[in-house]
Amino acid sequence: QVHLIQSGAEVKKVGASVKVSCKVSGYKVSEISMHWVRQTSGEGLEWMGGIDPVDGETVYAEKFQGRVTMTEDTSTDRAYMELSNLISDDTAVYYCTTKELDYWGQGTLVTVSS
Amino acid sequence: DVVMTQSPLFLPVTLGQPASISCRSSQSLVHSDGNTYLNWFQQRPGQSPRRLIYKVSNRDSGVPDRFSGSGSGTDFTLKISSVEAEDVGIYYCMQGTHWPPLTFGPGTKVDVK
């Protein structure tokens, strides 16, 4: 059984960066191909990127290319998603999830204000 | 990118009655490995999404058997044989055949009449 516990809500200014963490228990983070999905009120569920289990490479959605970085810390079994140059439309709940999307974190609300 | 559409977007239901949600993809979801990577998710109010069905018709562990998935190619259906109060929420279909990106439908909101 995989459990994913995310960091708490964040409030950021336009132009800033945010880094959301996802603690894995039950498995090692290196055993999970972690993906990130966000949910905005206007766009529903939106895939941001994740690890391709075939080659271990991280793949990002074109929309977020250049602004998002997904990393892992195997010493703490944590995955991270950092989004830079925030705009107000980045206000959303961000979820970590497994590649098969069968396990999800509880979500992290990121609010971007001017 | 594969575009996923759902209908209806809002589904008022009567408890104890059946319900059905349609999902269509802009291209066939049959993968070269022979599988069809079409999933269904339920999102109850205030909760994270939960996967109900994977590869068209396989129920996840703990999912009641009143939920069933069917379809092929570009047309898929999620059925609830007898709606219960706990089924209220938003239902999403999602394709994983032609990734990246993974793409979701817009969601169908299920609520009691």
PDB file of C-alpha atoms in Angstrom:
ATOM      1  CA  GLN A   1       0.000   0.000   0.000  1.00  0.00           C
ATOM      2  CA  VAL A   2       1.351   3.384  -1.019  1.00  0.00           C
ATOM      3  CA  HIS A   3       0.683   6.518   1.022  1.00  0.00           C
ATOM      4  CA  LEU A   4       1.432   9.979  -0.320  1.00  0.00           C
ATOM      5  CA  ILE A   5       1.473  12.908   2.112  1.00  0.00           C
ATOM      6  CA  GLN A   6       1.892  16.384   0.691  1.00  0.00           C
ATOM      7  CA  SER A   7       3.158  19.613   2.180  1.00  0.00           C
ATOM      8  CA  GLY A   8       0.796  22.321   3.362  1.00  0.00           C
ATOM      9  CA  ALA A   9      -0.942  25.169   1.595  1.00  0.00           C
ATOM     10  CA  GLU A  10       1.119  28.000   0.146  1.00  0.00           C
ATOM     11  CA  VAL A  11       0.409  31.633  -0.700  1.00  0.00           C
ATOM     12  CA  LYS A  12       2.750  33.184  -3.236  1.00  0.00           C
ATOM     13  CA  LYS A  13       3.102  36.431  -5.122  1.00  0.00           C
ATOM     14  CA  VAL A  14       2.959  36.674  -8.893  1.00  0.00           C
ATOM     15  CA  GLY A  15       6.423  35.964 -10.301  1.00  0.00           C
ATOM     16  CA  ALA A  16       7.541  33.869  -7.338  1.00  0.00           C
ATOM     17  CA  SER A  17       8.211  30.116  -7.217  1.00  0.00           C
ATOM     18  CA  VAL A  18       6.600  27.370  -5.175  1.00  0.00           C
ATOM     19  CA  LYS A  19       7.937  23.950  -4.245  1.00  0.00           C
ATOM     20  CA  VAL A  20       5.479  21.273  -3.176  1.00  0.00           C
ATOM     21  CA  SER A  21       6.675  18.076  -1.540  1.00  0.00           C
ATOM     22  CA  CYS A  22       5.184  14.590  -1.490  1.00  0.00           C
ATOM     23  CA  LYS A  23       6.342  12.113   1.148  1.00  0.00           C
ATOM     24  CA  VAL A  24       6.105   8.462   0.124  1.00  0.00           C
ATOM     25  CA  SER A  25       5.504   5.679   2.604  1.00  0.00           C
ATOM     26  CA  GLY A  26       4.990   2.008   1.995  1.00  0.00           C
ATOM     27  CA  TYR A  27       7.429   2.086  -0.910  1.00  0.00           C
ATOM     28  CA  LYS A  28      10.633   3.880  -1.821  1.00  0.00           C
ATOM     29  CA  VAL A  29      10.180   6.987  -3.932  1.00  0.00           C
ATOM     30  CA  SER A  30      12.528   5.436  -6.496  1.00  0.00           C
ATOM     31  CA  GLU A  31      10.094   2.539  -6.907  1.00  0.00           C
ATOM     32  CA  ILE A  32       7.251   4.856  -7.868  1.00  0.00           C
ATOM     33  CA  SER A  33       7.078   6.758 -11.096  1.00  0.00           C
ATOM     34  CA  MET A  34       5.675   9.922  -9.540  1.00  0.00           C
ATOM     35  CA  HIS A  35       3.401  12.199 -11.499  1.00  0.00           C
ATOM     36  CA  TRP A  36       1.829  15.540 -10.727  1.00  0.00           C
ATOM     37  CA  VAL A  37      -1.678  16.696 -11.590  1.00  0.00           C
ATOM     38  CA  ARG A  38      -3.258  20.005 -10.776  1.00  0.00           C
ATOM     39  CA  GLN A  39      -6.878  21.049 -10.442  1.00  0.00           C
ATOM     40  CA  THR A  40      -8.083  24.535 -11.127  1.00  0.00           C
ATOM     41  CA  SER A  41     -11.660  25.692 -10.919  1.00  0.00           C
ATOM     42  CA  GLY A  42     -11.659  26.523 -14.589  1.00  0.00           C
ATOM     43  CA  GLU A  43      -9.654  23.683 -16.151  1.00  0.00           C
ATOM     44  CA  GLY A  44     -10.550  20.598 -14.165  1.00  0.00           C
ATOM     45  CA  LEU A  45      -7.768  18.014 -13.846  1.00  0.00           C
ATOM     46  CA  GLU A  46      -4.553  18.818 -15.706  1.00  0.00           C
ATOM     47  CA  TRP A  47      -1.507  16.567 -15.974  1.00  0.00           C
ATOM     48  CA  MET A  48       1.749  18.446 -15.417  1.00  0.00           C
ATOM     49  CA  GLY A  49       4.360  15.772 -15.846  1.00  0.00           C
ATOM     50  CA  GLY A  50       5.991  12.730 -14.364  1.00  0.00           C
ATOM     51  CA  ILE A  51       8.506   9.960 -14.674  1.00  0.00           C
ATOM     52  CA  ASP A  52       8.362   7.587 -17.602  1.00  0.00           C
ATOM     53  CA  PRO A  53       8.812   4.148 -16.004  1.00  0.00           C
ATOM     54  CA  VAL A  54      10.328   2.786 -19.212  1.00  0.00           C
ATOM     55  CA  ASP A  55      13.480   4.903 -19.125  1.00  0.00           C
ATOM     56  CA  GLY A  56      13.237   6.820 -15.850  1.00  0.00           C
ATOM     57  CA  GLU A  57      13.210  10.156 -17.632  1.00  0.00           C
ATOM     58  CA  THR A  58      10.983  12.972 -16.424  1.00  0.00           C
ATOM     59  CA  VAL A  59       8.441  14.158 -18.980  1.00  0.00           C
ATOM     60  CA  TYR A  60       6.720  17.516 -18.685  1.00  0.00           C
ATOM     61  CA  ALA A  61       3.528  18.751 -20.268  1.00  0.00           C
ATOM     62  CA  GLU A  62       4.332  21.221 -23.015  1.00  0.00           C
ATOM     63  CA  LYS A  63       2.324  23.904 -21.234  1.00  0.00           C
ATOM     64  CA  PHE A  64       4.691  23.846 -18.275  1.00  0.00           C
ATOM     65  CA  GLN A  65       7.995  23.279 -20.070  1.00  0.00           C
ATOM     66  CA  GLY A  66      10.630  25.666 -18.766  1.00  0.00           C
ATOM     67  CA  ARG A  67       8.632  26.536 -15.640  1.00  0.00           C
ATOM     68  CA  VAL A  68       8.311  23.215 -13.831  1.00  0.00           C
ATOM     69  CA  THR A  69      10.921  20.943 -12.295  1.00  0.00           C
ATOM     70  CA  MET A  70      10.147  17.561 -10.744  1.00  0.00           C
ATOM     71  CA  THR A  71      12.759  15.935  -8.540  1.00  0.00           C
ATOM     72  CA  GLU A  72      13.182  13.203  -5.962  1.00  0.00           C
ATOM     73  CA  ASP A  73      15.183  12.815  -2.762  1.00  0.00           C
ATOM     74  CA  THR A  74      15.802   9.124  -2.231  1.00  0.00           C
ATOM     75  CA  SER A  75      17.286   9.725   1.231  1.00  0.00           C
ATOM     76  CA  THR A  76      13.937  10.991   2.532  1.00  0.00           C
ATOM     77  CA  ASP A  77      11.604   9.270   0.030  1.00  0.00           C
ATOM     78  CA  ARG A  78      10.201  12.596  -1.024  1.00  0.00           C
ATOM     79  CA  ALA A  79       9.223  13.885  -4.453  1.00  0.00           C
ATOM     80  CA  TYR A  80       9.120  17.572  -5.266  1.00  0.00           C
ATOM     81  CA  MET A  81       7.388  19.742  -7.836  1.00  0.00           C
ATOM     82  CA  GLU A  82       8.662  23.278  -8.273  1.00  0.00           C
ATOM     83  CA  LEU A  83       6.775  25.768 -10.417  1.00  0.00           C
ATOM     84  CA  SER A  84       8.386  29.105 -11.180  1.00  0.00           C
ATOM     85  CA  ASN A  85       7.265  32.480 -12.568  1.00  0.00           C
ATOM     86  CA  LEU A  86       3.852  32.024 -11.004  1.00  0.00           C
ATOM     87  CA  ILE A  87       0.807  33.732 -12.478  1.00  0.00           C
ATOM     88  CA  SER A  88      -2.662  34.076 -10.988  1.00  0.00           C
ATOM     89  CA  ASP A  89      -3.923  31.222 -13.199  1.00  0.00           C
ATOM     90  CA  ASP A  90      -1.550  28.878 -11.342  1.00  0.00           C
ATOM     91  CA  THR A  91      -3.862  29.094  -8.334  1.00  0.00           C
ATOM     92  CA  ALA A  92      -4.869  25.464  -7.976  1.00  0.00           C
ATOM     93  CA  VAL A  93      -4.731  22.323  -5.897  1.00  0.00           C
ATOM     94  CA  TYR A  94      -1.627  20.323  -6.818  1.00  0.00           C
ATOM     95  CA  TYR A  95      -1.615  16.543  -6.417  1.00  0.00           C
ATOM     96  CA  CYS A  96       1.163  13.981  -6.504  1.00  0.00           C
ATOM     97  CA  THR A  97       0.078  10.607  -7.806  1.00  0.00           C
ATOM     98  CA  THR A  98       1.552   7.370  -9.080  1.00  0.00           C
ATOM     99  CA  LYS A  99       2.019   6.710 -12.809  1.00  0.00           C
ATOM    100  CA  GLU A 100      -1.077   4.519 -12.863  1.00  0.00           C
ATOM    101  CA  LEU A 101      -2.934   7.228 -10.885  1.00  0.00           C
ATOM    102  CA  ASP A 102      -4.089   4.600  -8.414  1.00  0.00           C
ATOM    103  CA  TYR A 103      -2.717   6.446  -5.370  1.00  0.00           C
ATOM    104  CA  TRP A 104      -3.020  10.184  -4.739  1.00  0.00           C
ATOM    105  CA  GLY A 105      -1.786  12.667  -2.183  1.00  0.00           C
ATOM    106  CA  GLN A 106      -4.274  14.805  -0.305  1.00  0.00           C
ATOM    107  CA  GLY A 107      -3.506  17.832  -2.463  1.00  0.00           C
ATOM    108  CA  THR A 108      -1.743  21.131  -1.788  1.00  0.00           C
ATOM    109  CA  LEU A 109      -3.549  24.417  -2.378  1.00  0.00           C
ATOM    110  CA  VAL A 110      -1.303  27.018  -3.959  1.00  0.00           C
ATOM    111  CA  THR A 111      -2.744  30.524  -4.087  1.00  0.00           C
ATOM    112  CA  VAL A 112      -1.050  33.108  -6.259  1.00  0.00           C
ATOM    113  CA  SER A 113      -1.850  36.718  -5.478  1.00  0.00           C
ATOM    114  CA  SER A 114      -0.763  40.006  -6.914  1.00  0.00           C
TER     115      SER A 114
ATOM    116  CA  ASP B   1      -2.960  15.690 -27.912  1.00  0.00           C
ATOM    117  CA  VAL B   2      -5.925  13.391 -27.425  1.00  0.00           C
ATOM    118  CA  VAL B   3      -9.039  15.340 -26.493  1.00  0.00           C
ATOM    119  CA  MET B   4     -11.459  13.660 -24.117  1.00  0.00           C
ATOM    120  CA  THR B   5     -15.105  14.692 -24.032  1.00  0.00           C
ATOM    121  CA  GLN B   6     -17.829  13.600 -21.629  1.00  0.00           C
ATOM    122  CA  SER B   7     -21.596  13.746 -21.622  1.00  0.00           C
ATOM    123  CA  PRO B   8     -23.590  14.824 -19.850  1.00  0.00           C
ATOM    124  CA  LEU B   9     -21.600  17.382 -17.882  1.00  0.00           C
ATOM    125  CA  PHE B  10     -24.275  17.414 -15.209  1.00  0.00           C
ATOM    126  CA  LEU B  11     -26.273  14.346 -14.221  1.00  0.00           C
ATOM    127  CA  PRO B  12     -29.092  14.628 -11.705  1.00  0.00           C
ATOM    128  CA  VAL B  13     -29.856  11.173 -10.354  1.00  0.00           C
ATOM    129  CA  THR B  14     -32.500   9.434  -8.280  1.00  0.00           C
ATOM    130  CA  LEU B  15     -31.210   7.231  -5.498  1.00  0.00           C
ATOM    131  CA  GLY B  16     -31.650   3.574  -6.357  1.00  0.00           C
ATOM    132  CA  GLN B  17     -31.850   4.277 -10.087  1.00  0.00           C
ATOM    133  CA  PRO B  18     -29.145   3.553 -12.686  1.00  0.00           C
ATOM    134  CA  ALA B  19     -26.879   6.223 -14.153  1.00  0.00           C
ATOM    135  CA  SER B  20     -24.578   6.329 -17.150  1.00  0.00           C
ATOM    136  CA  ILE B  21     -21.763   8.634 -18.273  1.00  0.00           C
ATOM    137  CA  SER B  22     -20.308   8.678 -21.759  1.00  0.00           C
ATOM    138  CA  CYS B  23     -16.694   9.455 -22.639  1.00  0.00           C
ATOM    139  CA  ARG B  24     -15.269   9.904 -26.123  1.00  0.00           C
ATOM    140  CA  SER B  25     -11.693  10.331 -27.295  1.00  0.00           C
ATOM    141  CA  SER B  26     -10.501  12.203 -30.376  1.00  0.00           C
ATOM    142  CA  GLN B  27      -8.604   9.129 -31.527  1.00  0.00           C
ATOM    143  CA  SER B  28      -8.600   5.420 -30.808  1.00  0.00           C
ATOM    144  CA  LEU B  29      -7.212   4.497 -27.393  1.00  0.00           C
ATOM    145  CA  VAL B  30      -6.001   1.064 -28.444  1.00  0.00           C
ATOM    146  CA  HIS B  31      -2.296   0.931 -27.637  1.00  0.00           C
ATOM    147  CA  SER B  32       0.231  -0.910 -29.788  1.00  0.00           C
ATOM    148  CA  ASP B  33       0.544  -3.420 -26.933  1.00  0.00           C
ATOM    149  CA  GLY B  34      -3.116  -4.326 -27.366  1.00  0.00           C
ATOM    150  CA  ASN B  35      -4.345  -2.647 -24.184  1.00  0.00           C
ATOM    151  CA  THR B  36      -6.729   0.292 -24.008  1.00  0.00           C
ATOM    152  CA  TYR B  37      -5.631   2.727 -21.323  1.00  0.00           C
ATOM    153  CA  LEU B  38      -8.906   4.366 -20.393  1.00  0.00           C
ATOM    154  CA  ASN B  39      -9.508   5.047 -16.709  1.00  0.00           C
ATOM    155  CA  TRP B  40     -12.413   6.430 -14.705  1.00  0.00           C
ATOM    156  CA  PHE B  41     -12.036   8.513 -11.559  1.00  0.00           C
ATOM    157  CA  GLN B  42     -14.450   9.629  -8.874  1.00  0.00           C
ATOM    158  CA  GLN B  43     -13.911  12.809  -6.913  1.00  0.00           C
ATOM    159  CA  ARG B  44     -16.157  13.296  -3.919  1.00  0.00           C
ATOM    160  CA  PRO B  45     -16.550  16.824  -2.541  1.00  0.00           C
ATOM    161  CA  GLY B  46     -13.412  17.920  -0.722  1.00  0.00           C
ATOM    162  CA  GLN B  47     -11.479  14.769  -1.571  1.00  0.00           C
ATOM    163  CA  SER B  48      -8.687  13.753  -3.931  1.00  0.00           C
ATOM    164  CA  PRO B  49      -9.611  11.878  -7.088  1.00  0.00           C
ATOM    165  CA  ARG B  50      -9.943   8.134  -6.692  1.00  0.00           C
ATOM    166  CA  ARG B  51      -9.429   5.671  -9.510  1.00  0.00           C
ATOM    167  CA  LEU B  52     -12.475   3.452  -9.977  1.00  0.00           C
ATOM    168  CA  ILE B  53     -11.825   1.676 -13.255  1.00  0.00           C
ATOM    169  CA  TYR B  54      -8.647   1.014 -15.234  1.00  0.00           C
ATOM    170  CA  LYS B  55      -8.142  -0.290 -18.754  1.00  0.00           C
ATOM    171  CA  VAL B  56     -11.804   0.265 -19.639  1.00  0.00           C
ATOM    172  CA  SER B  57     -13.490  -2.291 -17.423  1.00  0.00           C
ATOM    173  CA  ASN B  58     -11.289  -3.373 -14.493  1.00  0.00           C
ATOM    174  CA  ARG B  59     -12.574  -2.264 -11.115  1.00  0.00           C
ATOM    175  CA  ASP B  60     -10.036  -1.149  -8.541  1.00  0.00           C
ATOM    176  CA  SER B  61      -9.858  -2.863  -5.197  1.00  0.00           C
ATOM    177  CA  GLY B  62     -12.667  -1.788  -2.882  1.00  0.00           C
ATOM    178  CA  VAL B  63     -14.821  -0.314  -5.646  1.00  0.00           C
ATOM    179  CA  PRO B  64     -18.422  -1.514  -5.325  1.00  0.00           C
ATOM    180  CA  ASP B  65     -19.628  -3.781  -8.098  1.00  0.00           C
ATOM    181  CA  ARG B  66     -22.441  -1.359  -8.927  1.00  0.00           C
ATOM    182  CA  PHE B  67     -19.769   0.499 -10.925  1.00  0.00           C
ATOM    183  CA  SER B  68     -18.895  -0.909 -14.330  1.00  0.00           C
ATOM    184  CA  GLY B  69     -16.944   0.310 -17.324  1.00  0.00           C
ATOM    185  CA  SER B  70     -17.291  -0.655 -20.946  1.00  0.00           C
ATOM    186  CA  GLY B  71     -16.423   0.472 -24.443  1.00  0.00           C
ATOM    187  CA  SER B  72     -13.740   0.279 -27.067  1.00  0.00           C
ATOM    188  CA  GLY B  73     -11.837   2.399 -29.550  1.00  0.00           C
ATOM    189  CA  THR B  74     -13.096   5.928 -28.969  1.00  0.00           C
ATOM    190  CA  ASP B  75     -16.364   5.371 -27.077  1.00  0.00           C
ATOM    191  CA  PHE B  76     -16.582   4.435 -23.430  1.00  0.00           C
ATOM    192  CA  THR B  77     -19.217   4.308 -20.717  1.00  0.00           C
ATOM    193  CA  LEU B  78     -19.270   4.292 -16.940  1.00  0.00           C
ATOM    194  CA  LYS B  79     -22.424   2.846 -15.422  1.00  0.00           C
ATOM    195  CA  ILE B  80     -23.748   2.872 -11.898  1.00  0.00           C
ATOM    196  CA  SER B  81     -26.372   0.153 -11.579  1.00  0.00           C
ATOM    197  CA  SER B  82     -28.124   1.671  -8.558  1.00  0.00           C
ATOM    198  CA  VAL B  83     -26.988   5.085  -7.360  1.00  0.00           C
ATOM    199  CA  GLU B  84     -26.292   5.544  -3.671  1.00  0.00           C
ATOM    200  CA  ALA B  85     -25.871   8.802  -1.762  1.00  0.00           C
ATOM    201  CA  GLU B  86     -22.110   8.291  -1.466  1.00  0.00           C
ATOM    202  CA  ASP B  87     -21.792   8.320  -5.272  1.00  0.00           C
ATOM    203  CA  VAL B  88     -22.360  12.078  -5.437  1.00  0.00           C
ATOM    204  CA  GLY B  89     -19.323  13.809  -6.915  1.00  0.00           C
ATOM    205  CA  ILE B  90     -17.527  14.472 -10.168  1.00  0.00           C
ATOM    206  CA  TYR B  91     -16.510  11.665 -12.498  1.00  0.00           C
ATOM    207  CA  TYR B  92     -13.619  11.962 -14.940  1.00  0.00           C
ATOM    208  CA  CYS B  93     -12.397   9.749 -17.720  1.00  0.00           C
ATOM    209  CA  MET B  94      -8.712   9.820 -18.612  1.00  0.00           C
ATOM    210  CA  GLN B  95      -6.583   8.332 -21.351  1.00  0.00           C
ATOM    211  CA  GLY B  96      -3.063   7.007 -20.866  1.00  0.00           C
ATOM    212  CA  THR B  97      -2.552   5.421 -24.267  1.00  0.00           C
ATOM    213  CA  HIS B  98      -1.142   8.406 -26.126  1.00  0.00           C
ATOM    214  CA  TRP B  99       1.063  10.029 -23.535  1.00  0.00           C
ATOM    215  CA  PRO B 100       2.585  12.443 -23.000  1.00  0.00           C
ATOM    216  CA  PRO B 101       0.356  14.066 -22.112  1.00  0.00           C
ATOM    217  CA  LEU B 102      -2.144  12.153 -20.012  1.00  0.00           C
ATOM    218  CA  THR B 103      -5.469  13.832 -20.741  1.00  0.00           C
ATOM    219  CA  PHE B 104      -8.679  14.019 -18.747  1.00  0.00           C
ATOM    220  CA  GLY B 105     -12.250  14.647 -19.708  1.00  0.00           C
ATOM    221  CA  PRO B 106     -13.966  17.783 -18.371  1.00  0.00           C
ATOM    222  CA  GLY B 107     -15.828  15.863 -15.687  1.00  0.00           C
ATOM    223  CA  THR B 108     -19.448  14.928 -15.090  1.00  0.00           C
ATOM    224  CA  LYS B 109     -21.049  16.216 -11.920  1.00  0.00           C
ATOM    225  CA  VAL B 110     -23.409  13.661 -10.387  1.00  0.00           C
ATOM    226  CA  ASP B 111     -25.902  14.979  -7.866  1.00  0.00           C
ATOM    227  CA  VAL B 112     -29.140  13.793  -6.334  1.00  0.00           C
ATOM    228  CA  LYS B 113     -32.342  15.268  -7.768  1.00  0.00           C
TER     229      LYS B 113
END
